[in-house]
Coordinates of C-alpha atoms in Angstrom, one line a residue:
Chain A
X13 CA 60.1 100.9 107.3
X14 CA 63.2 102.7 106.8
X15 CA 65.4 100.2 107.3
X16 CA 63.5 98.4 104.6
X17 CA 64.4 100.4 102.6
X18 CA 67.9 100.6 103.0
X19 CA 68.2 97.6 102.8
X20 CA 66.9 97.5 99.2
X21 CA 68.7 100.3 98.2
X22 CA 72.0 98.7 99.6
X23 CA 71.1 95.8 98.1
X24 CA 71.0 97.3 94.4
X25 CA 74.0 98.8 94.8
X26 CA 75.6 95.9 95.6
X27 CA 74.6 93.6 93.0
X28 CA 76.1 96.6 90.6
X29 CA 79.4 96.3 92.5
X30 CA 79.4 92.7 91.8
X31 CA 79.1 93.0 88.4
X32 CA 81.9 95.4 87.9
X33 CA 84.2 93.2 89.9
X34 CA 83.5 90.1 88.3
X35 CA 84.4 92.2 84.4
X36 CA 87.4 92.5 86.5
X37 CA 87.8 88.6 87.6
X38 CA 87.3 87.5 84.1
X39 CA 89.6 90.5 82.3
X40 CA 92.6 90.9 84.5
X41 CA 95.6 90.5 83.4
X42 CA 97.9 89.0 85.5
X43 CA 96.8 86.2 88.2
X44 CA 97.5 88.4 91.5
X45 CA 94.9 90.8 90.0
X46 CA 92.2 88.0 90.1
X47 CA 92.9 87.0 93.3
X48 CA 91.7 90.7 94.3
X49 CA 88.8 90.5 92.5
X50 CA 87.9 87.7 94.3
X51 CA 88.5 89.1 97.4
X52 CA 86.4 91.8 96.5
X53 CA 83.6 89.6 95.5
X54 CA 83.5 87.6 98.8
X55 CA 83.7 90.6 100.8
X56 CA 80.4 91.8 98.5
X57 CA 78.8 88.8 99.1
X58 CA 79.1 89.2 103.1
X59 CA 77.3 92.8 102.8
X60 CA 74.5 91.4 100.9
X61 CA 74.2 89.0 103.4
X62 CA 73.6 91.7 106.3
X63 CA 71.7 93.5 104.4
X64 CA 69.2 90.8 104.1
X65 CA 69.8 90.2 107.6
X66 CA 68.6 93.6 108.4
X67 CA 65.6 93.1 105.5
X68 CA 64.3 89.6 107.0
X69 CA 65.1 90.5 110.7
X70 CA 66.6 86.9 110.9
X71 CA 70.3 87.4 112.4
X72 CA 70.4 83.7 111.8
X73 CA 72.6 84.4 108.9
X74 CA 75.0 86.7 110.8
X75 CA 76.6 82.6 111.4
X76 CA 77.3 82.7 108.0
X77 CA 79.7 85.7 107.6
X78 CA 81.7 84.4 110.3
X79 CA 82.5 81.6 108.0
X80 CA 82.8 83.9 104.7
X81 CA 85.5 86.1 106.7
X82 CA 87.2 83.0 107.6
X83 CA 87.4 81.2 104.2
X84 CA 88.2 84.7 102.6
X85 CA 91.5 85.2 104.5
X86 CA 92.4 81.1 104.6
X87 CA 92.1 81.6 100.6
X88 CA 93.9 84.8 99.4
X89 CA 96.9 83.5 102.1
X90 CA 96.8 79.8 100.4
X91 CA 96.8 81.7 96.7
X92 CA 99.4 84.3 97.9
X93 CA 101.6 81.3 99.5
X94 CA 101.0 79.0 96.3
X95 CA 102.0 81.6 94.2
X96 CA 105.3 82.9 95.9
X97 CA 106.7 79.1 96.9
X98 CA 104.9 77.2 94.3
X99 CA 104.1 74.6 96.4
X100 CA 101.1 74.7 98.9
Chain B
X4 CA 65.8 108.5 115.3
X5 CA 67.9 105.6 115.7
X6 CA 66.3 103.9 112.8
X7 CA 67.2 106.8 110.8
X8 CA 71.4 106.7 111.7
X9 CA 71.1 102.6 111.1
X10 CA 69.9 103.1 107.7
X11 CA 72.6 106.1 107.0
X12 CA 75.0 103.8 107.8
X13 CA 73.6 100.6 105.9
X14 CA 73.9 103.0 102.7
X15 CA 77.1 104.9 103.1
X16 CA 78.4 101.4 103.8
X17 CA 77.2 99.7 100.4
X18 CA 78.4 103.2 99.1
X19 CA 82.0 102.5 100.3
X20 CA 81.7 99.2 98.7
X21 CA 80.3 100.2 95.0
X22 CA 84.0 102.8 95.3
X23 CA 86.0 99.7 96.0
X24 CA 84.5 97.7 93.2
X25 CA 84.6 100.9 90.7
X26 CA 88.4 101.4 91.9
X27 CA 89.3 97.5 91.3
X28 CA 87.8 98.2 87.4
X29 CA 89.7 101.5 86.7
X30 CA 93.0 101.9 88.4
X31 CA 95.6 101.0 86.0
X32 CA 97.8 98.8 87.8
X33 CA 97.7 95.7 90.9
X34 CA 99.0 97.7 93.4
X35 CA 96.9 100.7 93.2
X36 CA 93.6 98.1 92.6
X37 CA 94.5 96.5 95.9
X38 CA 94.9 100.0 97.5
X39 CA 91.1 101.0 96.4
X40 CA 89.9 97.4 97.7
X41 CA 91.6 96.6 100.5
X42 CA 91.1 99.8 102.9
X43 CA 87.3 100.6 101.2
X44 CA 85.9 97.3 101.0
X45 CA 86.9 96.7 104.7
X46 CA 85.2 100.0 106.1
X47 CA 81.9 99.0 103.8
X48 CA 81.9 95.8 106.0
X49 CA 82.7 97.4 109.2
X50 CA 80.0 100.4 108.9
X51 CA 77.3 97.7 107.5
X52 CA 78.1 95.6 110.8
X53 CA 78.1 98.6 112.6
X54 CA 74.4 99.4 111.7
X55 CA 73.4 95.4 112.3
X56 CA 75.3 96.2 116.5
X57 CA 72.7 99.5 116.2
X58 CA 70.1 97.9 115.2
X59 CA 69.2 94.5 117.2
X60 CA 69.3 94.4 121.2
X61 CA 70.1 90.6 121.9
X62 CA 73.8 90.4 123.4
X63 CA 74.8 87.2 121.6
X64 CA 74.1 88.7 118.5
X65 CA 75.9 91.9 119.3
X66 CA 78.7 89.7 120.4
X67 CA 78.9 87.9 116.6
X68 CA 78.8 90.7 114.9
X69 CA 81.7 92.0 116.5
X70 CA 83.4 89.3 116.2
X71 CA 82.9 89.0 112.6
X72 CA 84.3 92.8 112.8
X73 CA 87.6 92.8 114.1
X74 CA 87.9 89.6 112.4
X75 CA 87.7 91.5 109.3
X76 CA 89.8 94.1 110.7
X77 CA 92.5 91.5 112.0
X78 CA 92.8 89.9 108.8
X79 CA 92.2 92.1 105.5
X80 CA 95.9 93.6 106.1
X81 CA 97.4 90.3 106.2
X82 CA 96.3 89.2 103.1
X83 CA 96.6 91.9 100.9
X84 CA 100.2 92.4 102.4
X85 CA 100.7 88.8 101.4
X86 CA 99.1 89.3 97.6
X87 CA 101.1 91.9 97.2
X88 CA 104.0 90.4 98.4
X89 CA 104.0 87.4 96.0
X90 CA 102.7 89.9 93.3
X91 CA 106.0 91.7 93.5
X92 CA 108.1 88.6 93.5
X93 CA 106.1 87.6 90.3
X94 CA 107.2 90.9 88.8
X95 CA 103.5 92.4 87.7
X96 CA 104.0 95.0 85.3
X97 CA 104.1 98.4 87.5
X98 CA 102.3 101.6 85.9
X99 CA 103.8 103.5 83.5
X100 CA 103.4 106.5 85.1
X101 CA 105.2 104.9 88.5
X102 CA 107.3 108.0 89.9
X103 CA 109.5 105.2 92.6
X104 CA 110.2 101.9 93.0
X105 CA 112.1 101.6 96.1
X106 CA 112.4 98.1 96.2
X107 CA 113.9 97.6 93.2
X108 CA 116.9 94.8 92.8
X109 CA 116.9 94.5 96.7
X110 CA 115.3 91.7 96.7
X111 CA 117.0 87.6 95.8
X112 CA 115.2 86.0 93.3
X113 CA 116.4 82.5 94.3
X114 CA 115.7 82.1 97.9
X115 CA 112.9 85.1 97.9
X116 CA 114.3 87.9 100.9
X117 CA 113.8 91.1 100.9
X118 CA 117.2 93.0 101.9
X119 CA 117.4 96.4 103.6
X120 CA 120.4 97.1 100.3
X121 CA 121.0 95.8 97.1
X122 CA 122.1 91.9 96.9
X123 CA 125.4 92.9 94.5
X124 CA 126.5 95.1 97.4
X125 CA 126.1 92.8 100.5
X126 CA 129.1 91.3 102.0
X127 CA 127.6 88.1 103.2

């Protein structure tokens, strides 16, 4: 019952965090500062999925953040590379 | 009682990670952004899959949840290091109120190293 209710409460205050970091995805200035955001953003999306892992009680999904913390560090290094070498 | 510390945790985690997105909106400049995101958003993630270990008693899924942790832990350094790595070789603008930049003109804009002095002053 508890945990339910974390979870919601985590929940809603990480759909607020999301918000703020995508006014920072579409305002910043320079391209490095997106690439944060981004960063940001996928690592938001990965609590939101354990928090409706711990909602649901399914920890089916938990194969899914596996695969968000992989494709989050294979992007920022093939943004960071493309940007420094200019070629990929 | 358990149930109690496993929700603390799910909250102060989400917590952490509403400071790393409020830092990525108000700092004024890249570097100080990735400083906020980097190191909070990381220990959001790590205390949230903290709670999930806490919570369930299967092994396999203990096991994937720590793997997605020092995962996480493994390779949030690496990338920010790299971001701000090719940020710096783009030259984004530093804050105005930037007390030192000890890197400055030690690093070769043609072939992109970093040297320990200044490239005028090198011999070879």
């Amino acid at each position: 019952m508890i945990i339910e209710r974390a979870a919601y409460i985590s929940m809603v205050i990480m759909t607020i965090s999301l918000f703020i970091a995508f006014l920072r995805l579409v305002k910043g200035p320079s391209t490095p500062d997106r690439i944060v955001a981004l960063d940001l953003i996928t690592m938001l999306t990965l609590g939101m999925i354990l928090a409706y892992c711990m909602l649901t009680g399914q920890f089916v999904y938990l194969n899914t953040t596996i695969i968000l913390a992989l494709i989050t560090f294979l992007g920022t290094v093939a943004y960071a590379r493309y940007l420094e070498k200019r070629v990929l | 009682m358990i149930e109690w510390f496993v929700a603390i945790l799910l909250v102060s985690g989400a917590i952490f990670m509403l400071l790393a997105a409020v830092g990525v909106l108000r700092f004024p400049d890249l570097f100080s952004r990735m400083h906020a995101t980097t190191k909070a958003s990381s220990f959001g993630a790590g205390l949230m899959l903290l709670s999930v270990i806490l919570h369930v008693q299967e092994l396999f899924i203990i096991l994937e949840a720590m793997i997605v942790l020092i995962f996480i832990f493994l390779t949030a350094p690496v990338a920010s290091h790299m971001i701000g790595r090719a940020a710096y070789f783009l030259q984004v603008p530093l804050w105005k109120g930037t007390i030192i930049d000890e890197l400055h003109d030690r690093y070769n804009l043609h072939n992109h190293t970093l040297a320990s002095e200044s490239p005028d002053s090198a011999t070879d």
